[in-house]
mmCIF file of C-alpha atoms in Angstrom:
data_model
loop_
_atom_site.group_PDB
_atom_site.id
_atom_site.type_symbol
_atom_site.label_atom_id
_atom_site.label_comp_id
_atom_site.label_asym_id
_atom_site.label_seq_id
_atom_site.Cartn_x
_atom_site.Cartn_y
_atom_site.Cartn_z
ATOM 1 C CA MET A 1190 5.241 -3.487 -7.547
ATOM 2 C CA GLN A 1191 2.905 -0.852 -8.918
ATOM 3 C CA LEU A 1192 0.541 1.713 -7.433
ATOM 4 C CA THR A 1193 -2.671 2.508 -9.298
ATOM 5 C CA PHE A 1194 -4.627 5.519 -8.077
ATOM 6 C CA LEU A 1195 -8.336 4.835 -8.505
ATOM 7 C CA GLY A 1196 -9.373 8.001 -6.702
ATOM 8 C CA THR A 1197 -7.419 11.085 -5.669
ATOM 9 C CA GLY A 1198 -10.084 13.443 -4.320
ATOM 10 C CA ALA A 1199 -10.899 14.448 -0.746
ATOM 11 C CA GLY A 1200 -14.344 14.509 0.833
ATOM 12 C CA ALA A 1201 -16.566 14.273 -2.228
ATOM 13 C CA PRO A 1202 -16.078 13.165 -5.832
ATOM 14 C CA SER A 1203 -15.774 15.706 -8.613
ATOM 15 C CA LEU A 1204 -15.942 15.528 -12.387
ATOM 16 C CA GLN A 1205 -12.146 15.233 -12.450
ATOM 17 C CA ARG A 1206 -11.444 13.043 -9.427
ATOM 18 C CA ASN A 1207 -13.119 10.205 -7.580
ATOM 19 C CA VAL A 1208 -12.633 9.811 -3.839
ATOM 20 C CA THR A 1209 -9.767 7.885 -2.310
ATOM 21 C CA ALA A 1210 -8.725 4.384 -3.366
ATOM 22 C CA ILE A 1211 -5.200 3.162 -4.096
ATOM 23 C CA ALA A 1212 -4.336 -0.293 -5.462
ATOM 24 C CA LEU A 1213 -0.941 -1.892 -4.874
ATOM 25 C CA THR A 1214 -0.128 -4.663 -7.351
ATOM 26 C CA LEU A 1215 2.495 -6.975 -5.880
ATOM 27 C CA SER A 1216 3.661 -9.011 -8.856
ATOM 28 C CA LYS A 1217 3.234 -9.676 -12.555
ATOM 29 C CA ARG A 1218 0.529 -12.205 -11.628
ATOM 30 C CA GLY A 1219 -1.597 -9.286 -10.468
ATOM 31 C CA GLU A 1220 -2.139 -9.940 -6.749
ATOM 32 C CA THR A 1221 -3.546 -6.680 -5.439
ATOM 33 C CA TRP A 1222 -4.029 -4.905 -2.126
ATOM 34 C CA LEU A 1223 -6.434 -1.987 -1.934
ATOM 35 C CA PHE A 1224 -5.910 0.962 0.395
ATOM 36 C CA ASP A 1225 -9.210 2.683 1.153
ATOM 37 C CA CYS A 1226 -12.344 2.264 -0.890
ATOM 38 C CA GLY A 1227 -14.296 5.438 -1.472
ATOM 39 C CA GLU A 1228 -17.648 5.632 -3.222
ATOM 40 C CA ALA A 1229 -17.668 4.156 -6.769
ATOM 41 C CA THR A 1230 -14.309 2.442 -6.390
ATOM 42 C CA GLN A 1231 -15.754 -0.575 -8.204
ATOM 43 C CA HIS A 1232 -16.526 1.667 -11.204
ATOM 44 C CA GLN A 1233 -12.924 2.873 -11.198
ATOM 45 C CA TYR A 1234 -11.781 -0.742 -10.960
ATOM 46 C CA MET A 1235 -13.696 -1.561 -14.144
ATOM 47 C CA ARG A 1236 -12.061 1.335 -15.966
ATOM 48 C CA SER A 1237 -8.572 0.156 -14.985
ATOM 49 C CA ASP A 1238 -6.498 -2.902 -15.870
ATOM 50 C CA LEU A 1239 -6.995 -4.358 -12.381
ATOM 51 C CA LYS A 1240 -8.839 -7.660 -11.910
ATOM 52 C CA PRO A 1241 -11.336 -8.021 -9.007
ATOM 53 C CA GLY A 1242 -10.452 -11.696 -8.666
ATOM 54 C CA LYS A 1243 -6.848 -10.774 -7.857
ATOM 55 C CA LEU A 1244 -7.842 -8.582 -4.923
ATOM 56 C CA GLU A 1245 -6.490 -10.248 -1.759
ATOM 57 C CA LYS A 1246 -6.502 -7.591 0.952
ATOM 58 C CA ILE A 1247 -8.150 -4.248 1.692
ATOM 59 C CA PHE A 1248 -6.632 -1.812 4.176
ATOM 60 C CA ILE A 1249 -8.847 0.981 5.487
ATOM 61 C CA THR A 1250 -7.184 4.012 7.066
ATOM 62 C CA HIS A 1251 -10.288 5.397 8.824
ATOM 63 C CA LEU A 1252 -14.072 5.305 8.744
ATOM 64 C CA HIS A 1253 -14.911 8.587 7.017
ATOM 65 C CA GLY A 1254 -17.282 8.051 4.140
ATOM 66 C CA ASP A 1255 -14.912 9.118 1.377
ATOM 67 C CA HIS A 1256 -12.699 6.196 2.406
ATOM 68 C CA ILE A 1257 -15.265 3.399 2.997
ATOM 69 C CA PHE A 1258 -18.545 4.051 1.160
ATOM 70 C CA GLY A 1259 -17.366 1.954 -1.799
ATOM 71 C CA LEU A 1260 -16.912 -1.201 0.271
ATOM 72 C CA PRO A 1261 -20.469 -2.656 0.257
ATOM 73 C CA GLY A 1262 -20.773 -2.324 -3.498
ATOM 74 C CA LEU A 1263 -17.336 -3.736 -4.204
ATOM 75 C CA LEU A 1264 -17.881 -6.732 -1.933
ATOM 76 C CA THR A 1265 -21.353 -7.609 -3.208
ATOM 77 C CA SER A 1266 -20.409 -7.164 -6.870
ATOM 78 C CA ARG A 1267 -17.455 -9.453 -6.276
ATOM 79 C CA SER A 1268 -19.921 -12.043 -4.953
ATOM 80 C CA MET A 1269 -22.342 -11.600 -7.863
ATOM 81 C CA ALA A 1270 -19.442 -12.259 -10.221
ATOM 82 C CA GLY A 1271 -19.042 -15.672 -8.587
ATOM 83 C CA LEU A 1272 -15.543 -15.052 -7.301
ATOM 84 C CA LYS A 1273 -14.498 -17.528 -4.601
ATOM 85 C CA GLU A 1274 -11.045 -16.270 -3.687
ATOM 86 C CA PRO A 1275 -10.797 -15.263 0.006
ATOM 87 C CA LEU A 1276 -10.469 -11.614 0.957
ATOM 88 C CA THR A 1277 -9.145 -10.053 4.169
ATOM 89 C CA LEU A 1278 -10.260 -6.584 5.245
ATOM 90 C CA TYR A 1279 -8.250 -4.580 7.783
ATOM 91 C CA GLY A 1280 -9.431 -1.391 9.433
ATOM 92 C CA PRO A 1281 -10.001 0.525 12.663
ATOM 93 C CA PRO A 1282 -12.588 -0.607 15.227
ATOM 94 C CA GLY A 1283 -16.061 -0.199 13.768
ATOM 95 C CA ILE A 1284 -15.222 -1.524 10.299
ATOM 96 C CA ARG A 1285 -16.796 -4.899 11.130
ATOM 97 C CA GLN A 1286 -20.045 -3.271 12.279
ATOM 98 C CA PHE A 1287 -20.164 -1.114 9.144
ATOM 99 C CA ILE A 1288 -19.746 -4.066 6.793
ATOM 100 C CA GLU A 1289 -22.034 -6.445 8.652
ATOM 101 C CA THR A 1290 -24.771 -3.801 9.004
ATOM 102 C CA ALA A 1291 -24.590 -2.774 5.344
ATOM 103 C CA LEU A 1292 -24.797 -6.381 4.161
ATOM 104 C CA SER A 1293 -27.529 -7.331 6.616
ATOM 105 C CA LEU A 1294 -29.847 -4.378 5.980
ATOM 106 C CA SER A 1295 -29.493 -4.720 2.207
ATOM 107 C CA GLY A 1296 -30.071 -8.470 2.222
ATOM 108 C CA SER A 1297 -26.623 -9.000 0.764
ATOM 109 C CA TYR A 1298 -23.891 -11.552 1.379
ATOM 110 C CA THR A 1299 -20.455 -12.602 0.207
ATOM 111 C CA SER A 1300 -19.931 -15.809 -1.736
ATOM 112 C CA PHE A 1301 -16.264 -15.895 -0.768
ATOM 113 C CA PRO A 1302 -14.528 -16.191 2.621
ATOM 114 C CA LEU A 1303 -14.349 -12.681 4.085
ATOM 115 C CA GLU A 1304 -12.165 -12.063 7.131
ATOM 116 C CA ILE A 1305 -12.486 -8.713 8.896
ATOM 117 C CA VAL A 1306 -9.595 -7.720 11.169
ATOM 118 C CA GLU A 1307 -9.969 -4.655 13.382
ATOM 119 C CA ILE A 1308 -6.539 -3.165 13.955
ATOM 120 C CA GLY A 1309 -4.682 -0.871 16.326
ATOM 121 C CA ALA A 1310 -1.262 0.700 16.107
ATOM 122 C CA GLY A 1311 1.553 -1.784 15.522
ATOM 123 C CA LEU A 1312 2.069 -4.917 13.470
ATOM 124 C CA VAL A 1313 -0.845 -5.771 11.183
ATOM 125 C CA PHE A 1314 0.690 -8.879 9.640
ATOM 126 C CA ASP A 1315 3.914 -10.430 8.388
ATOM 127 C CA ASP A 1316 3.668 -13.244 5.856
ATOM 128 C CA GLY A 1317 7.390 -13.683 5.313
ATOM 129 C CA ALA A 1318 7.339 -11.683 2.099
ATOM 130 C CA PHE A 1319 5.843 -8.422 3.380
ATOM 131 C CA ARG A 1320 5.491 -6.781 6.766
ATOM 132 C CA VAL A 1321 2.712 -4.246 7.291
ATOM 133 C CA THR A 1322 2.481 -1.967 10.315
ATOM 134 C CA ALA A 1323 -0.140 0.629 11.233
ATOM 135 C CA TRP A 1324 0.749 4.072 12.597
ATOM 136 C CA PRO A 1325 -1.691 6.460 14.327
ATOM 137 C CA MET A 1326 -2.415 9.656 12.406
ATOM 138 C CA ASN A 1327 -3.429 13.133 13.598
ATOM 139 C CA HIS A 1328 -7.020 13.225 12.368
ATOM 140 C CA VAL A 1329 -10.471 13.992 13.804
ATOM 141 C CA VAL A 1330 -11.338 10.277 14.046
ATOM 142 C CA GLU A 1331 -9.177 7.208 14.697
ATOM 143 C CA CYS A 1332 -6.997 6.927 11.623
ATOM 144 C CA TYR A 1333 -3.892 5.004 10.564
ATOM 145 C CA GLY A 1334 -1.165 5.109 7.986
ATOM 146 C CA TYR A 1335 0.397 1.899 6.695
ATOM 147 C CA ARG A 1336 4.075 1.090 6.244
ATOM 148 C CA ILE A 1337 4.606 -1.801 3.810
ATOM 149 C CA GLU A 1338 8.063 -3.344 4.005
ATOM 150 C CA GLN A 1339 9.168 -6.000 1.567
ATOM 151 C CA HIS A 1340 11.543 -8.483 3.161
ATOM 152 C CA ASP A 1341 15.049 -8.527 1.731
ATOM 153 C CA LYS A 1342 15.503 -11.156 -0.947
ATOM 154 C CA PRO A 1343 18.401 -13.631 -0.578
ATOM 155 C CA GLY A 1344 21.275 -13.136 -2.980
ATOM 156 C CA PHE A 1345 21.680 -15.342 -6.032
ATOM 157 C CA LEU A 1346 23.089 -18.810 -5.475
ATOM 158 C CA ASP A 1347 26.526 -19.277 -7.055
ATOM 159 C CA ALA A 1348 25.640 -22.454 -8.981
ATOM 160 C CA PRO A 1349 28.845 -22.476 -11.103
ATOM 161 C CA ARG A 1350 30.967 -22.480 -7.955
ATOM 162 C CA LEU A 1351 28.928 -25.312 -6.448
ATOM 163 C CA LYS A 1352 29.359 -27.310 -9.638
ATOM 164 C CA ALA A 1353 33.098 -26.627 -9.683
ATOM 165 C CA GLU A 1354 33.342 -27.932 -6.128
ATOM 166 C CA GLY A 1355 31.511 -31.121 -7.022
ATOM 167 C CA VAL A 1356 28.170 -30.378 -5.400
ATOM 168 C CA PRO A 1357 25.572 -32.151 -7.560
ATOM 169 C CA ARG A 1358 22.307 -30.479 -8.486
ATOM 170 C CA GLY A 1359 19.272 -31.609 -6.593
ATOM 171 C CA PRO A 1360 16.291 -30.484 -4.516
ATOM 172 C CA TRP A 1361 18.740 -29.309 -1.853
ATOM 173 C CA TYR A 1362 19.562 -26.324 -4.069
ATOM 174 C CA GLN A 1363 16.355 -24.725 -2.770
ATOM 175 C CA GLN A 1364 17.645 -25.105 0.781
ATOM 176 C CA LEU A 1365 20.977 -23.623 -0.206
ATOM 177 C CA LYS A 1366 19.181 -20.650 -1.808
ATOM 178 C CA GLN A 1367 17.645 -19.982 1.601
ATOM 179 C CA GLY A 1368 21.095 -19.982 3.186
ATOM 180 C CA GLU A 1369 20.530 -23.304 4.928
ATOM 181 C CA ARG A 1370 23.120 -25.957 5.685
ATOM 182 C CA ILE A 1371 22.839 -29.400 4.022
ATOM 183 C CA ARG A 1372 24.704 -32.720 4.290
ATOM 184 C CA LEU A 1373 25.599 -34.566 1.091
ATOM 185 C CA GLU A 1374 25.667 -38.350 0.703
ATOM 186 C CA ASP A 1375 29.481 -38.274 0.835
ATOM 187 C CA GLY A 1376 29.290 -36.682 4.291
ATOM 188 C CA ARG A 1377 30.260 -33.148 3.309
ATOM 189 C CA GLU A 1378 28.375 -30.297 4.925
ATOM 190 C CA ILE A 1379 27.589 -27.357 2.660
ATOM 191 C CA ASP A 1380 26.612 -23.984 4.130
ATOM 192 C CA GLY A 1381 24.351 -22.207 1.663
ATOM 193 C CA ALA A 1382 25.171 -18.819 3.171
ATOM 194 C CA GLU A 1383 28.724 -19.158 1.855
ATOM 195 C CA TYR A 1384 27.463 -19.457 -1.727
ATOM 196 C CA LEU A 1385 25.000 -16.574 -1.778
ATOM 197 C CA GLY A 1386 25.596 -13.166 -3.262
ATOM 198 C CA PRO A 1387 24.570 -10.000 -1.408
ATOM 199 C CA PRO A 1388 20.837 -9.796 -0.620
ATOM 200 C CA THR A 1389 18.521 -7.498 -2.569
ATOM 201 C CA LYS A 1390 17.022 -4.919 -0.245
ATOM 202 C CA GLY A 1391 13.240 -4.958 -0.172
ATOM 203 C CA LYS A 1392 11.152 -1.937 -1.060
ATOM 204 C CA VAL A 1393 9.509 0.270 1.560
ATOM 205 C CA LEU A 1394 6.220 2.010 0.886
ATOM 206 C CA ALA A 1395 4.440 4.435 3.231
ATOM 207 C CA ILE A 1396 0.742 5.147 2.619
ATOM 208 C CA PHE A 1397 -0.688 7.788 4.915
ATOM 209 C CA GLY A 1398 -4.243 8.143 6.055
ATOM 210 C CA ASP A 1399 -5.741 11.605 6.501
ATOM 211 C CA THR A 1400 -3.570 13.578 8.908
ATOM 212 C CA GLY A 1401 -2.392 16.914 10.097
ATOM 213 C CA PRO A 1402 1.264 17.337 11.085
ATOM 214 C CA THR A 1403 2.465 14.609 13.461
ATOM 215 C CA GLU A 1404 5.865 13.404 14.628
ATOM 216 C CA VAL A 1405 4.808 9.821 13.906
ATOM 217 C CA ALA A 1406 5.017 10.661 10.197
ATOM 218 C CA LEU A 1407 8.812 10.677 10.255
ATOM 219 C CA GLN A 1408 8.889 7.118 11.573
ATOM 220 C CA LEU A 1409 6.201 5.872 9.216
ATOM 221 C CA ALA A 1410 7.981 7.256 6.160
ATOM 222 C CA ALA A 1411 11.595 6.798 7.280
ATOM 223 C CA ASP A 1412 13.782 6.044 4.224
ATOM 224 C CA ALA A 1413 10.731 4.976 2.207
ATOM 225 C CA ASP A 1414 11.221 4.308 -1.490
ATOM 226 C CA VAL A 1415 7.785 5.830 -2.085
ATOM 227 C CA MET A 1416 5.706 7.934 0.282
ATOM 228 C CA VAL A 1417 2.016 8.557 -0.497
ATOM 229 C CA HIS A 1418 0.587 11.431 1.504
ATOM 230 C CA GLU A 1419 -2.570 13.510 1.493
ATOM 231 C CA THR A 1420 -2.245 17.087 0.215
ATOM 232 C CA THR A 1421 -5.720 18.397 0.832
ATOM 233 C CA LEU A 1422 -5.056 22.140 0.647
ATOM 234 C CA GLU A 1423 -2.492 24.675 -0.527
ATOM 235 C CA ALA A 1424 0.097 26.220 1.782
ATOM 236 C CA ALA A 1425 -1.872 29.435 2.393
ATOM 237 C CA LEU A 1426 -4.726 27.420 3.953
ATOM 238 C CA ALA A 1427 -2.652 25.653 6.611
ATOM 239 C CA GLU A 1428 -4.811 26.732 9.547
ATOM 240 C CA LYS A 1429 -7.972 25.456 7.864
ATOM 241 C CA ALA A 1430 -6.330 22.199 6.813
ATOM 242 C CA ASN A 1431 -4.828 21.437 10.224
ATOM 243 C CA SER A 1432 -8.031 22.262 12.122
ATOM 244 C CA ARG A 1433 -9.722 19.473 10.192
ATOM 245 C CA GLY A 1434 -6.894 16.966 10.518
ATOM 246 C CA HIS A 1435 -5.396 17.529 7.084
ATOM 247 C CA SER A 1436 -2.102 18.694 5.575
ATOM 248 C CA THR A 1437 -0.968 21.217 2.998
ATOM 249 C CA THR A 1438 1.431 20.960 0.087
ATOM 250 C CA ILE A 1439 4.357 22.413 2.041
ATOM 251 C CA GLN A 1440 3.679 20.330 5.158
ATOM 252 C CA THR A 1441 3.525 17.133 3.121
ATOM 253 C CA ALA A 1442 6.766 17.927 1.304
ATOM 254 C CA GLN A 1443 8.492 18.721 4.613
ATOM 255 C CA VAL A 1444 7.606 15.259 5.922
ATOM 256 C CA ALA A 1445 9.079 13.609 2.826
ATOM 257 C CA LYS A 1446 12.289 15.639 3.139
ATOM 258 C CA GLN A 1447 12.757 15.110 6.869
ATOM 259 C CA ALA A 1448 11.915 11.394 6.695
ATOM 260 C CA GLY A 1449 14.465 10.750 3.962
ATOM 261 C CA ALA A 1450 11.898 9.414 1.497
ATOM 262 C CA LYS A 1451 13.096 8.912 -2.063
ATOM 263 C CA ARG A 1452 9.840 9.925 -3.789
ATOM 264 C CA LEU A 1453 6.624 11.643 -2.755
ATOM 265 C CA ILE A 1454 3.286 11.034 -4.440
ATOM 266 C CA ALA A 1455 0.796 13.672 -3.321
ATOM 267 C CA THR A 1456 -2.926 12.830 -3.414
ATOM 268 C CA HIS A 1457 -6.293 13.501 -1.674
ATOM 269 C CA PHE A 1458 -6.903 16.966 -3.120
ATOM 270 C CA SER A 1459 -9.824 19.170 -2.143
ATOM 271 C CA SER A 1460 -12.564 19.399 -4.777
ATOM 272 C CA ARG A 1461 -11.902 23.151 -4.964
ATOM 273 C CA TYR A 1462 -8.833 22.387 -7.101
ATOM 274 C CA LEU A 1463 -9.268 21.847 -10.822
ATOM 275 C CA SER A 1464 -6.838 20.609 -13.442
ATOM 276 C CA GLN A 1465 -5.466 24.109 -13.985
ATOM 277 C CA ASP A 1466 -4.398 24.209 -10.318
ATOM 278 C CA ARG A 1467 -2.112 21.196 -10.613
ATOM 279 C CA GLU A 1468 1.027 23.076 -11.623
ATOM 280 C CA ARG A 1469 0.658 25.516 -8.729
ATOM 281 C CA LEU A 1470 0.175 22.754 -6.162
ATOM 282 C CA LEU A 1471 3.073 20.778 -7.593
ATOM 283 C CA ALA A 1472 5.327 23.840 -7.523
ATOM 284 C CA GLU A 1473 4.582 24.342 -3.828
ATOM 285 C CA CYS A 1474 5.535 20.743 -3.056
ATOM 286 C CA GLN A 1475 8.641 20.788 -5.217
ATOM 287 C CA SER A 1476 9.877 24.026 -3.633
ATOM 288 C CA VAL A 1477 10.603 21.858 -0.553
ATOM 289 C CA PHE A 1478 10.928 18.353 -1.996
ATOM 290 C CA PRO A 1479 11.785 18.247 -5.724
ATOM 291 C CA GLN A 1480 11.113 14.500 -6.034
ATOM 292 C CA THR A 1481 7.348 15.086 -5.837
ATOM 293 C CA VAL A 1482 4.669 14.080 -8.309
ATOM 294 C CA LEU A 1483 0.923 14.642 -8.088
ATOM 295 C CA ALA A 1484 -1.356 11.645 -8.446
ATOM 296 C CA HIS A 1485 -4.396 11.734 -10.712
ATOM 297 C CA ASP A 1486 -7.127 9.171 -11.235
ATOM 298 C CA PHE A 1487 -5.790 6.078 -13.048
ATOM 299 C CA ALA A 1488 -2.166 7.182 -12.675
ATOM 300 C CA VAL A 1489 0.202 4.194 -12.352
ATOM 301 C CA PHE A 1490 3.565 4.415 -10.605
ATOM 302 C CA ASP A 1491 6.290 1.811 -10.186
ATOM 303 C CA VAL A 1492 7.482 1.338 -6.615
#
């Protein structure tokens, strides 16, 4: 899996950063989920290696403009390109009204099946490969963070051992790979679980919406392989950040440390910060949690 940051700014775009949008690519085939869709996200998409036709799901954390104003353009451009692949959009209550009103008033439509799911805290979906849950954030409007958990993969099937024990190859190998029990023509019962190696633990990714300090954060990011968290302001501006439902460098790093995350990617920086401020912001984060990196537009990270 890979994360591509299409926008890393907070509130308004700047010459160095667009507003928030993060793409999660799930496999080499390019299936993509988008987390938030700030203004001009479709422009950022065109400047990246991502393919609009591979976009399957969009997850919105909250309804502030810097997280949703790119949706109408992205959806209608996708239609104008003739793409037919279905798309599911998840977000807090009100996201359906926003989309339907924007499309209706502009005389626009989608040429592909569009499902809009308004969410609350808890399970968003589980398709057997990934489980996504939403967690309430401490913001000035209803806002969620998303925990993406990849299901553990079964261990490798010990085919040489099966062959040595006289189990012929056949379509039942797929059942054995799933740990199922089969009966052969000679009457023998074979338990696939006895021929599997140890499972491969799935990855865990935590993507936060805008938030001030909250105890929920430790559950959302618990033991995450990668934690993506807003870092709107520097440590000296904690009172200002928290009063507006945002976090500082130090507060973000403390969450990563206390939650047991393996890596922290900091993003959602105020437009007051320029490229020359990066080292200072990074140093503040790393003073608490050394495994921190700062995102920048078009940065790509392996999960």
